[in-house]
mmCIF file of C-alpha atoms and ligand atoms in Angstrom:
data_model
loop_
_atom_site.group_PDB
_atom_site.id
_atom_site.type_symbol
_atom_site.label_atom_id
_atom_site.label_comp_id
_atom_site.label_asym_id
_atom_site.label_seq_id
_atom_site.Cartn_x
_atom_site.Cartn_y
_atom_site.Cartn_z
ATOM 1 C CA MET A 1 -50.129 13.204 -18.308
ATOM 2 C CA LEU A 2 -49.904 11.845 -21.826
ATOM 3 C CA GLU A 3 -46.610 13.605 -22.293
ATOM 4 C CA SER A 4 -45.158 12.031 -19.169
ATOM 5 C CA GLU A 5 -46.364 8.591 -20.264
ATOM 6 C CA GLU A 6 -44.614 9.181 -23.554
ATOM 7 C CA LYS A 7 -41.393 10.076 -21.736
ATOM 8 C CA TYR A 8 -41.695 6.986 -19.584
ATOM 9 C CA ARG A 9 -42.199 4.796 -22.711
ATOM 10 C CA THR A 10 -39.107 6.235 -24.374
ATOM 11 C CA PHE A 11 -37.026 5.615 -21.250
ATOM 12 C CA PHE A 12 -38.458 2.097 -20.935
ATOM 13 C CA GLU A 13 -37.804 1.154 -24.566
ATOM 14 C CA SER A 14 -34.353 2.646 -24.952
ATOM 15 C CA SER A 15 -32.809 2.064 -21.510
ATOM 16 C CA ILE A 16 -29.422 0.365 -21.617
ATOM 17 C CA ASP A 17 -30.464 -1.520 -18.458
ATOM 18 C CA ALA A 18 -33.183 -4.130 -18.187
ATOM 19 C CA VAL A 19 -36.383 -2.572 -16.823
ATOM 20 C CA LEU A 20 -39.311 -4.576 -15.462
ATOM 21 C CA LEU A 21 -42.689 -3.556 -14.115
ATOM 22 C CA THR A 22 -43.799 -6.045 -11.462
ATOM 23 C CA SER A 23 -46.090 -6.553 -8.485
ATOM 24 C CA PRO A 24 -44.997 -7.387 -4.922
ATOM 25 C CA ASP A 25 -46.152 -11.008 -5.383
ATOM 26 C CA GLY A 26 -43.796 -11.532 -8.321
ATOM 27 C CA THR A 27 -46.118 -11.023 -11.293
ATOM 28 C CA ILE A 28 -44.406 -9.283 -14.198
ATOM 29 C CA TYR A 29 -46.455 -6.812 -16.273
ATOM 30 C CA ALA A 30 -43.883 -5.509 -18.698
ATOM 31 C CA ALA A 31 -40.255 -6.042 -19.739
ATOM 32 C CA ASN A 32 -38.179 -3.759 -21.980
ATOM 33 C CA PRO A 33 -35.969 -4.876 -24.940
ATOM 34 C CA GLU A 34 -32.797 -5.010 -22.803
ATOM 35 C CA ALA A 35 -34.573 -7.306 -20.309
ATOM 36 C CA CYS A 36 -35.524 -9.585 -23.224
ATOM 37 C CA ARG A 37 -31.909 -9.559 -24.363
ATOM 38 C CA ILE A 38 -30.291 -10.428 -21.033
ATOM 39 C CA PHE A 39 -32.835 -13.116 -20.144
ATOM 40 C CA GLY A 40 -32.957 -14.510 -23.702
ATOM 41 C CA MET A 41 -36.778 -14.384 -23.731
ATOM 42 C CA THR A 42 -39.517 -12.427 -25.407
ATOM 43 C CA GLU A 43 -41.544 -10.013 -23.272
ATOM 44 C CA LYS A 44 -44.430 -12.473 -23.375
ATOM 45 C CA GLU A 45 -42.227 -15.285 -22.069
ATOM 46 C CA ILE A 46 -40.907 -13.094 -19.244
ATOM 47 C CA ILE A 47 -44.469 -12.161 -18.260
ATOM 48 C CA LYS A 48 -45.433 -15.816 -18.355
ATOM 49 C CA VAL A 49 -42.613 -17.133 -16.133
ATOM 50 C CA GLY A 50 -42.836 -14.217 -13.682
ATOM 51 C CA ARG A 51 -40.221 -13.304 -11.066
ATOM 52 C CA ASP A 52 -39.438 -16.877 -10.041
ATOM 53 C CA GLY A 53 -38.649 -17.709 -13.665
ATOM 54 C CA ILE A 54 -35.932 -15.049 -14.009
ATOM 55 C CA VAL A 55 -34.435 -14.919 -10.529
ATOM 56 C CA ASP A 56 -32.034 -17.562 -9.217
ATOM 57 C CA THR A 57 -34.410 -18.756 -6.485
ATOM 58 C CA SER A 58 -31.568 -20.582 -4.731
ATOM 59 C CA ASP A 59 -29.694 -17.282 -4.149
ATOM 60 C CA PRO A 60 -29.641 -16.914 -0.334
ATOM 61 C CA ARG A 61 -29.853 -13.099 -0.703
ATOM 62 C CA LEU A 62 -33.287 -13.268 -2.358
ATOM 63 C CA GLN A 63 -35.339 -13.528 0.838
ATOM 64 C CA PHE A 64 -33.513 -10.543 2.332
ATOM 65 C CA VAL A 65 -34.073 -8.464 -0.813
ATOM 66 C CA LEU A 66 -37.822 -9.164 -0.776
ATOM 67 C CA GLU A 67 -38.161 -8.439 2.948
ATOM 68 C CA GLU A 68 -36.099 -5.257 2.829
ATOM 69 C CA ARG A 69 -38.022 -3.942 -0.167
ATOM 70 C CA ALA A 70 -41.376 -4.676 1.497
ATOM 71 C CA ARG A 71 -40.147 -2.884 4.641
ATOM 72 C CA THR A 72 -38.512 0.186 3.131
ATOM 73 C CA GLY A 73 -40.196 0.447 -0.281
ATOM 74 C CA LYS A 74 -36.945 0.134 -2.211
ATOM 75 C CA PHE A 75 -33.828 -1.980 -2.621
ATOM 76 C CA LYS A 76 -30.453 -1.689 -4.282
ATOM 77 C CA GLY A 77 -27.969 -4.541 -4.387
ATOM 78 C CA GLU A 78 -26.716 -7.625 -6.155
ATOM 79 C CA LEU A 79 -28.674 -10.759 -6.964
ATOM 80 C CA ASN A 80 -28.213 -13.749 -9.244
ATOM 81 C CA TYR A 81 -30.578 -14.117 -12.215
ATOM 82 C CA ARG A 82 -31.477 -16.988 -14.554
ATOM 83 C CA ARG A 83 -31.576 -16.924 -18.361
ATOM 84 C CA LYS A 84 -34.012 -18.909 -20.463
ATOM 85 C CA ASP A 85 -31.322 -21.563 -21.074
ATOM 86 C CA GLY A 86 -30.912 -22.016 -17.307
ATOM 87 C CA THR A 87 -27.550 -20.263 -16.990
ATOM 88 C CA ILE A 88 -27.136 -18.061 -13.946
ATOM 89 C CA PHE A 89 -25.597 -14.573 -14.123
ATOM 90 C CA PRO A 90 -24.846 -11.890 -11.528
ATOM 91 C CA GLY A 91 -26.956 -8.746 -11.705
ATOM 92 C CA GLU A 92 -27.002 -5.374 -10.030
ATOM 93 C CA MET A 93 -30.547 -4.467 -9.186
ATOM 94 C CA SER A 94 -32.307 -1.327 -8.090
ATOM 95 C CA SER A 95 -36.039 -1.367 -7.422
ATOM 96 C CA ALA A 96 -38.712 0.854 -5.887
ATOM 97 C CA LEU A 97 -42.356 0.508 -4.979
ATOM 98 C CA PHE A 98 -44.896 3.024 -6.305
ATOM 99 C CA HIS A 99 -48.668 3.407 -6.599
ATOM 100 C CA ASP A 100 -50.095 3.433 -10.130
ATOM 101 C CA LYS A 101 -52.969 5.730 -11.062
ATOM 102 C CA ASN A 102 -55.490 3.203 -9.680
ATOM 103 C CA GLY A 103 -53.649 3.098 -6.356
ATOM 104 C CA THR A 104 -52.260 -0.419 -6.922
ATOM 105 C CA VAL A 105 -48.776 -1.081 -5.523
ATOM 106 C CA LYS A 106 -46.287 -1.853 -8.291
ATOM 107 C CA ILE A 107 -42.522 -2.174 -8.473
ATOM 108 C CA ALA A 108 -40.135 -0.702 -11.021
ATOM 109 C CA VAL A 109 -37.055 -2.909 -11.264
ATOM 110 C CA ILE A 110 -33.838 -2.006 -13.068
ATOM 111 C CA ILE A 111 -31.309 -4.806 -13.639
ATOM 112 C CA ARG A 112 -27.811 -4.662 -15.080
ATOM 113 C CA ASP A 113 -25.887 -7.763 -16.127
ATOM 114 C CA ILE A 114 -22.553 -7.467 -14.288
ATOM 115 C CA THR A 115 -20.949 -10.696 -15.529
ATOM 116 C CA GLU A 116 -18.046 -8.839 -17.150
ATOM 117 C CA ARG A 117 -17.446 -6.624 -14.130
ATOM 118 C CA LYS A 118 -17.479 -9.622 -11.788
ATOM 119 C CA LYS A 119 -15.044 -11.446 -14.066
ATOM 120 C CA ALA A 120 -12.727 -8.435 -14.050
ATOM 121 C CA GLU A 121 -13.005 -8.208 -10.249
ATOM 122 C CA GLU A 122 -12.229 -11.909 -9.893
ATOM 123 C CA THR A 123 -9.200 -11.619 -12.186
ATOM 124 C CA LEU A 124 -7.965 -8.599 -10.269
ATOM 125 C CA LYS A 125 -8.468 -10.397 -6.960
ATOM 126 C CA SER A 126 -6.620 -13.509 -8.068
ATOM 127 C CA LYS A 127 -3.791 -11.402 -9.576
ATOM 128 C CA LEU A 128 -3.515 -9.505 -6.303
ATOM 129 C CA GLU A 129 -3.392 -12.759 -4.344
ATOM 130 C CA GLU A 130 -0.740 -14.070 -6.701
ATOM 131 C CA LEU A 131 1.269 -10.874 -6.272
ATOM 132 C CA GLN A 132 0.921 -11.072 -2.506
ATOM 133 C CA ARG A 133 2.073 -14.716 -2.553
ATOM 134 C CA SER A 134 5.107 -13.993 -4.696
ATOM 135 C CA ASN A 135 5.891 -10.961 -2.544
ATOM 136 C CA ASP A 136 5.713 -13.097 0.609
ATOM 137 C CA GLU A 137 7.971 -15.697 -0.999
ATOM 138 C CA LEU A 138 10.490 -13.021 -1.962
ATOM 139 C CA GLU A 139 10.448 -11.595 1.559
ATOM 140 C CA GLN A 140 10.971 -15.059 2.959
ATOM 141 C CA PHE A 141 13.764 -15.697 0.477
ATOM 142 C CA ALA A 142 15.530 -12.440 1.349
ATOM 143 C CA TYR A 143 15.225 -13.216 5.048
ATOM 144 C CA VAL A 144 16.390 -16.814 4.857
ATOM 145 C CA SER A 145 19.251 -16.128 2.477
ATOM 146 C CA SER A 146 20.583 -13.134 4.369
ATOM 147 C CA HIS A 147 20.170 -14.934 7.693
ATOM 148 C CA ASP A 148 21.775 -18.194 6.541
ATOM 149 C CA LEU A 149 24.589 -16.486 4.645
ATOM 150 C CA GLN A 150 25.752 -14.778 7.801
ATOM 151 C CA GLU A 151 27.201 -17.906 9.390
ATOM 152 C CA PRO A 152 29.538 -19.129 6.577
ATOM 153 C CA LEU A 153 30.547 -15.552 5.896
ATOM 154 C CA ARG A 154 31.485 -15.036 9.543
ATOM 155 C CA MET A 155 33.733 -18.085 9.198
ATOM 156 C CA ILE A 156 35.388 -16.850 5.986
ATOM 157 C CA SER A 157 35.912 -13.464 7.525
ATOM 158 C CA SER A 158 37.433 -14.697 10.774
ATOM 159 C CA TYR A 159 39.825 -17.110 9.030
ATOM 160 C CA LEU A 160 40.888 -14.378 6.638
ATOM 161 C CA GLN A 161 41.593 -12.126 9.590
ATOM 162 C CA LEU A 162 43.568 -14.906 11.237
ATOM 163 C CA LEU A 163 45.565 -15.318 8.049
ATOM 164 C CA GLN A 164 46.191 -11.598 8.000
ATOM 165 C CA ARG A 165 47.355 -11.458 11.641
ATOM 166 C CA ARG A 166 49.613 -14.543 11.376
ATOM 167 C CA TYR A 167 51.164 -14.082 7.983
ATOM 168 C CA GLN A 168 51.164 -10.350 7.326
ATOM 169 C CA GLY A 169 54.760 -9.428 6.469
ATOM 170 C CA ASN A 170 55.878 -13.082 6.238
ATOM 171 C CA LEU A 171 54.824 -13.524 2.627
ATOM 172 C CA ASP A 172 55.628 -11.270 -0.276
ATOM 173 C CA GLU A 173 54.057 -7.829 -0.784
ATOM 174 C CA LYS A 174 51.527 -9.128 -3.304
ATOM 175 C CA ALA A 175 50.207 -11.755 -0.869
ATOM 176 C CA ASP A 176 49.709 -9.038 1.786
ATOM 177 C CA LYS A 177 47.715 -7.001 -0.727
ATOM 178 C CA TYR A 178 45.547 -9.974 -1.719
ATOM 179 C CA ILE A 179 44.783 -10.811 1.896
ATOM 180 C CA TYR A 180 43.922 -7.177 2.575
ATOM 181 C CA PHE A 181 41.441 -7.109 -0.336
ATOM 182 C CA ALA A 182 39.891 -10.414 0.729
ATOM 183 C CA VAL A 183 39.428 -9.198 4.337
ATOM 184 C CA ASP A 184 37.996 -5.889 3.129
ATOM 185 C CA GLY A 185 35.602 -7.605 0.699
ATOM 186 C CA ALA A 186 34.394 -10.066 3.309
ATOM 187 C CA SER A 187 33.716 -7.370 5.879
ATOM 188 C CA ARG A 188 31.852 -5.241 3.320
ATOM 189 C CA MET A 189 29.763 -8.256 2.437
ATOM 190 C CA GLN A 190 28.978 -8.787 6.114
ATOM 191 C CA VAL A 191 27.671 -5.240 6.385
ATOM 192 C CA LEU A 192 25.565 -5.641 3.223
ATOM 193 C CA ILE A 193 24.072 -8.912 4.408
ATOM 194 C CA SER A 194 23.232 -7.592 7.835
ATOM 195 C CA ASP A 195 21.605 -4.543 6.164
ATOM 196 C CA LEU A 196 19.565 -6.846 3.921
ATOM 197 C CA LEU A 197 18.488 -8.782 6.976
ATOM 198 C CA GLU A 198 17.435 -5.565 8.665
ATOM 199 C CA PHE A 199 15.488 -4.629 5.528
ATOM 200 C CA SER A 200 13.596 -7.914 5.470
ATOM 201 C CA ARG A 201 12.918 -7.652 9.216
ATOM 202 C CA VAL A 202 10.723 -4.612 8.534
ATOM 203 C CA THR A 203 8.020 -7.155 7.701
ATOM 204 C CA THR A 204 9.158 -10.334 9.436
ATOM 205 C CA ARG A 205 9.640 -8.629 12.801
ATOM 206 C CA ALA A 206 6.776 -6.158 12.413
ATOM 207 C CA ARG A 207 4.528 -5.460 15.367
ATOM 208 C CA GLU A 208 0.943 -4.242 15.400
ATOM 209 C CA PRO A 209 0.779 -0.433 15.219
ATOM 210 C CA GLU A 210 -0.431 1.150 18.421
ATOM 211 C CA PRO A 211 -1.049 4.725 19.624
ATOM 212 C CA THR A 212 2.380 6.229 20.239
ATOM 213 C CA ASP A 213 3.666 9.656 21.265
ATOM 214 C CA SER A 214 5.939 10.468 18.319
ATOM 215 C CA GLU A 215 7.713 13.228 20.268
ATOM 216 C CA LEU A 216 8.717 10.708 22.910
ATOM 217 C CA ILE A 217 10.082 8.405 20.200
ATOM 218 C CA LEU A 218 12.015 11.293 18.670
ATOM 219 C CA ASN A 219 13.538 12.162 22.062
ATOM 220 C CA GLN A 220 14.661 8.560 22.547
ATOM 221 C CA VAL A 221 16.282 8.627 19.107
ATOM 222 C CA LEU A 222 17.996 11.939 19.882
ATOM 223 C CA SER A 223 19.436 10.577 23.091
ATOM 224 C CA SER A 224 20.809 7.517 21.292
ATOM 225 C CA LEU A 225 22.335 9.842 18.672
ATOM 226 C CA TYR A 226 23.678 12.197 21.356
ATOM 227 C CA LEU A 227 27.368 11.552 20.701
ATOM 228 C CA TYR A 228 27.004 11.655 16.926
ATOM 229 C CA ILE A 229 25.105 14.958 17.183
ATOM 230 C CA LYS A 230 27.744 16.407 19.496
ATOM 231 C CA GLN A 231 30.735 15.242 17.450
ATOM 232 C CA ASN A 232 29.265 16.879 14.358
ATOM 233 C CA ARG A 233 28.253 20.098 16.181
ATOM 234 C CA ALA A 234 24.720 19.496 14.932
ATOM 235 C CA THR A 235 21.591 21.226 16.207
ATOM 236 C CA VAL A 236 18.362 19.260 16.135
ATOM 237 C CA THR A 237 15.099 21.066 16.867
ATOM 238 C CA CYS A 238 11.472 20.031 16.662
ATOM 239 C CA ASP A 239 7.925 21.413 16.838
ATOM 240 C CA PRO A 240 5.351 19.698 19.067
ATOM 241 C CA LEU A 241 4.730 16.244 17.555
ATOM 242 C CA PRO A 242 1.448 14.288 17.608
ATOM 243 C CA GLU A 243 0.299 10.908 18.827
ATOM 244 C CA VAL A 244 0.313 8.450 15.902
ATOM 245 C CA THR A 245 -0.658 4.823 15.443
ATOM 246 C CA VAL A 246 2.599 3.052 14.610
ATOM 247 C CA ASP A 247 5.006 0.269 15.411
ATOM 248 C CA ASN A 248 7.133 2.468 17.693
ATOM 249 C CA THR A 249 10.443 0.689 17.010
ATOM 250 C CA GLN A 250 9.929 1.276 13.305
ATOM 251 C CA LEU A 251 9.038 4.956 13.708
ATOM 252 C CA ALA A 252 12.273 5.283 15.706
ATOM 253 C CA GLN A 253 14.167 3.658 12.802
ATOM 254 C CA VAL A 254 12.694 6.217 10.380
ATOM 255 C CA PHE A 255 13.625 9.199 12.593
ATOM 256 C CA GLN A 256 17.062 7.729 13.237
ATOM 257 C CA ASN A 257 17.844 7.188 9.531
ATOM 258 C CA LEU A 258 16.576 10.592 8.407
ATOM 259 C CA ILE A 259 18.286 12.553 11.183
ATOM 260 C CA ALA A 260 21.570 10.633 10.885
ATOM 261 C CA ASN A 261 21.535 11.269 7.112
ATOM 262 C CA GLY A 262 20.817 14.963 7.672
ATOM 263 C CA ILE A 263 23.932 15.117 9.840
ATOM 264 C CA LYS A 264 26.099 12.847 7.674
ATOM 265 C CA PHE A 265 25.416 14.708 4.426
ATOM 266 C CA HIS A 266 26.219 18.127 5.885
ATOM 267 C CA GLY A 267 27.687 20.986 3.905
ATOM 268 C CA GLU A 268 30.148 23.667 5.036
ATOM 269 C CA GLU A 269 27.909 24.905 7.844
ATOM 270 C CA ALA A 270 27.289 22.946 11.028
ATOM 271 C CA PRO A 271 24.311 20.637 10.458
ATOM 272 C CA LYS A 272 20.890 21.941 11.481
ATOM 273 C CA ILE A 273 17.935 19.539 11.466
ATOM 274 C CA HIS A 274 14.340 20.499 12.128
ATOM 275 C CA ILE A 275 11.468 18.045 12.578
ATOM 276 C CA SER A 276 7.825 19.055 12.419
ATOM 277 C CA ALA A 277 4.384 17.599 11.744
ATOM 278 C CA LYS A 278 1.018 18.922 10.622
ATOM 279 C CA LYS A 279 -2.390 17.460 9.830
ATOM 280 C CA ILE A 280 -3.419 17.404 6.187
ATOM 281 C CA SER A 281 -6.603 16.427 4.393
ATOM 282 C CA VAL A 282 -6.324 14.398 1.232
ATOM 283 C CA GLU A 283 -8.839 13.940 -1.589
ATOM 284 C CA ASN A 284 -10.539 10.836 -0.247
ATOM 285 C CA LYS A 285 -11.115 12.751 3.018
ATOM 286 C CA VAL A 286 -8.901 10.547 5.198
ATOM 287 C CA SER A 287 -6.697 12.942 7.113
ATOM 288 C CA GLU A 288 -3.028 12.231 7.511
ATOM 289 C CA TRP A 289 -0.102 13.493 9.551
ATOM 290 C CA LEU A 290 2.591 15.006 7.390
ATOM 291 C CA PHE A 291 6.018 14.822 9.058
ATOM 292 C CA SER A 292 9.036 16.646 7.742
ATOM 293 C CA VAL A 293 12.746 16.329 8.528
ATOM 294 C CA GLN A 294 14.599 19.294 7.115
ATOM 295 C CA ASP A 295 18.357 19.719 6.924
ATOM 296 C CA ASN A 296 20.815 22.328 5.631
ATOM 297 C CA GLY A 297 23.189 19.811 4.035
ATOM 298 C CA ILE A 298 24.547 19.146 0.552
ATOM 299 C CA GLY A 299 21.096 18.485 -0.930
ATOM 300 C CA ILE A 300 20.091 16.023 -3.641
ATOM 301 C CA ASP A 301 19.753 16.520 -7.373
ATOM 302 C CA PRO A 302 15.955 16.190 -7.980
ATOM 303 C CA LYS A 303 16.619 13.651 -10.740
ATOM 304 C CA TYR A 304 17.675 11.163 -8.041
ATOM 305 C CA SER A 305 14.799 11.903 -5.677
ATOM 306 C CA GLU A 306 13.161 8.523 -6.302
ATOM 307 C CA LYS A 307 16.281 6.425 -6.908
ATOM 308 C CA ILE A 308 17.688 7.089 -3.435
ATOM 309 C CA PHE A 309 14.822 5.108 -1.862
ATOM 310 C CA GLU A 310 15.880 1.938 -3.700
ATOM 311 C CA VAL A 311 17.880 -0.781 -1.927
ATOM 312 C CA PHE A 312 21.653 -0.109 -1.990
ATOM 313 C CA LYS A 313 21.281 3.056 -4.124
ATOM 314 C CA ARG A 314 23.817 5.698 -3.144
ATOM 315 C CA LEU A 315 24.941 8.907 -4.787
ATOM 316 C CA HIS A 316 28.421 8.943 -3.264
ATOM 317 C CA LYS A 317 31.428 6.670 -2.964
ATOM 318 C CA LYS A 318 32.006 5.025 0.397
ATOM 319 C CA GLU A 319 35.255 7.011 0.747
ATOM 320 C CA GLU A 320 33.251 10.270 0.645
ATOM 321 C CA TYR A 321 30.384 9.267 2.947
ATOM 322 C CA GLN A 322 30.075 5.960 4.771
ATOM 323 C CA GLY A 323 26.985 3.826 4.332
ATOM 324 C CA THR A 324 25.442 1.038 2.317
ATOM 325 C CA GLY A 325 22.363 2.710 0.853
ATOM 326 C CA ILE A 326 19.776 0.714 2.768
ATOM 327 C CA GLY A 327 18.552 3.389 5.239
ATOM 328 C CA LEU A 328 16.049 5.137 2.974
ATOM 329 C CA ALA A 329 14.810 1.824 1.514
ATOM 330 C CA ILE A 330 14.021 0.730 5.084
ATOM 331 C CA CYS A 331 12.242 4.049 5.781
ATOM 332 C CA LYS A 332 10.143 3.609 2.631
ATOM 333 C CA LYS A 333 9.187 0.056 3.510
ATOM 334 C CA ILE A 334 8.232 1.069 7.046
ATOM 335 C CA ILE A 335 6.160 4.069 6.003
ATOM 336 C CA GLU A 336 4.344 2.179 3.237
ATOM 337 C CA ARG A 337 3.619 -0.675 5.633
ATOM 338 C CA HIS A 338 1.857 1.904 7.803
ATOM 339 C CA GLY A 339 -0.226 3.158 4.844
ATOM 340 C CA GLY A 340 1.833 6.322 4.266
ATOM 341 C CA HIS A 341 4.214 7.767 1.647
ATOM 342 C CA ILE A 342 7.734 9.132 1.835
ATOM 343 C CA TRP A 343 9.488 11.517 -0.520
ATOM 344 C CA VAL A 344 12.171 14.185 -0.633
ATOM 345 C CA GLU A 345 12.214 17.760 -1.851
ATOM 346 C CA SER A 346 15.639 19.176 -2.448
ATOM 347 C CA GLU A 347 18.088 20.900 -4.730
ATOM 348 C CA LEU A 348 21.816 20.329 -4.884
ATOM 349 C CA GLY A 349 23.559 22.520 -2.324
ATOM 350 C CA LYS A 350 20.324 23.748 -0.764
ATOM 351 C CA GLY A 351 19.607 21.192 1.940
ATOM 352 C CA ALA A 352 16.936 18.513 1.784
ATOM 353 C CA THR A 353 13.527 18.040 3.336
ATOM 354 C CA PHE A 354 12.242 14.496 3.707
ATOM 355 C CA TYR A 355 8.471 14.210 4.079
ATOM 356 C CA PHE A 356 6.471 11.223 5.218
ATOM 357 C CA THR A 357 2.795 10.736 5.928
ATOM 358 C CA LEU A 358 1.027 8.517 8.441
ATOM 359 C CA PRO A 359 -2.733 7.964 8.319
ATOM 360 C CA ILE A 360 -4.564 9.368 11.363
ATOM 361 C CA ASN A 361 -6.810 6.354 11.553
ATOM 362 C CA PRO A 362 -4.951 3.504 9.814
ATOM 363 C CA LYS A 363 -8.022 1.203 10.026
ATOM 364 C CA GLU A 364 -9.933 3.507 7.634
ATOM 365 C CA VAL A 365 -7.148 3.124 5.065
HETATM 366 P P1 ADP B 401 23.314 5.626 3.055
HETATM 367 O O1 ADP B 401 23.105 6.768 3.999
HETATM 368 O O2 ADP B 401 23.800 4.384 3.721
HETATM 369 O O3 ADP B 401 24.126 5.974 1.863
HETATM 370 P P2 ADP B 401 20.508 5.880 2.498
HETATM 371 O O4 ADP B 401 19.550 4.876 1.899
HETATM 372 O O5 ADP B 401 20.182 6.405 3.832
HETATM 373 O O6 ADP B 401 21.895 5.191 2.465
HETATM 374 O O7 ADP B 401 20.633 7.091 1.479
HETATM 375 C C1 ADP B 401 20.797 6.843 0.091
HETATM 376 C C2 ADP B 401 21.503 8.016 -0.565
HETATM 377 O O8 ADP B 401 20.632 9.148 -0.594
HETATM 378 C C3 ADP B 401 22.729 8.500 0.170
HETATM 379 O O9 ADP B 401 23.861 7.743 -0.184
HETATM 380 C C4 ADP B 401 22.822 9.942 -0.282
HETATM 381 O O10 ADP B 401 23.429 10.004 -1.550
HETATM 382 C C5 ADP B 401 21.382 10.350 -0.438
HETATM 383 N N1 ADP B 401 20.888 11.052 0.786
HETATM 384 C C6 ADP B 401 20.137 10.517 1.769
HETATM 385 N N2 ADP B 401 19.827 11.452 2.703
HETATM 386 C C7 ADP B 401 20.405 12.602 2.295
HETATM 387 C C8 ADP B 401 20.432 13.937 2.815
HETATM 388 N N3 ADP B 401 19.820 14.269 3.950
HETATM 389 N N4 ADP B 401 21.108 14.879 2.104
HETATM 390 C C9 ADP B 401 21.725 14.551 0.947
HETATM 391 N N5 ADP B 401 21.733 13.320 0.401
HETATM 392 C C10 ADP B 401 21.077 12.353 1.067
#
């Protein structure tokens, strides 16, 4: 008995948290050195002022804490406390009722001053809000600029084409060349701008995810790619695919981009694409669907496996393979918007497998 009292004393005196011994009516019997430090009072003063002298009595959570503790015998949560100089600070409190050796009900209360943690949380929250705001502004900027640039560019492009049709061969050879470059540049810019617009529409035109049969979506994509598949003598196969909670138009965009790339970047052999999906469990226990789109094409040097997901990043000249380099950036934005990840595993000349995950229950994430 004596030994356990000794142990209790040591814990009480040296605890890095404030420890109080109180009664259910708010009387305080003892306070340890850390309690004296955080409240700025001596033990005697703490005992004198009692619970109402150290708790912020205007904290609306107080009544609930007292009632819950009386009902269940314990309580863990946050509450505001008051220092001797009247300043209020947030505390994390854990308390439990027990019977002392005379059978009297007492309460052991442990309090930790969480001012610093709260400050850090607040800073993080406001930084996140700031980031979100600047992200929204950027999105808006990309949308508005790409949308509004389309009109004047259409005009430039059509007048240049008119110039080309009317005056080709009537001026000198140099003039023909200049007009050709101007027309070519304008039409490339049109493609880039419309791709940028499509990229920003991933968020501006987003719809609420809803349960969707991914196999059905894949089949719709395959029928829209029918000619392209046939012209390239490609074979596309798939395993049974699950129901997922997605914006179905966007899932179709992902399938379309990955399959079309698998065909476009083919090697010597006729392109073969295989799509499959399996359930995986990740550390934090939320299960995900892992989709894969595998091809037998030219492959990607692993050192570019992250770069290729950036806007307008391409590994080939447009004369070798057509495209603007926006497809994978769109896929990444779509998948991340759904709470998933996308990546590629590949080696040059050995085909590529694109993986993406989709949470099984997006609300949990
Ligand atoms: P685009 O197809 O218009 O070039 P993407 O964003 O879809 O743009 O792809 C970016 C780059 O990643 C491509 O230019 C290509 O170099 C590489 N890439 C994408 N998919 C594949 C693939 N299946 N096999 C080999 N390289 C690929």
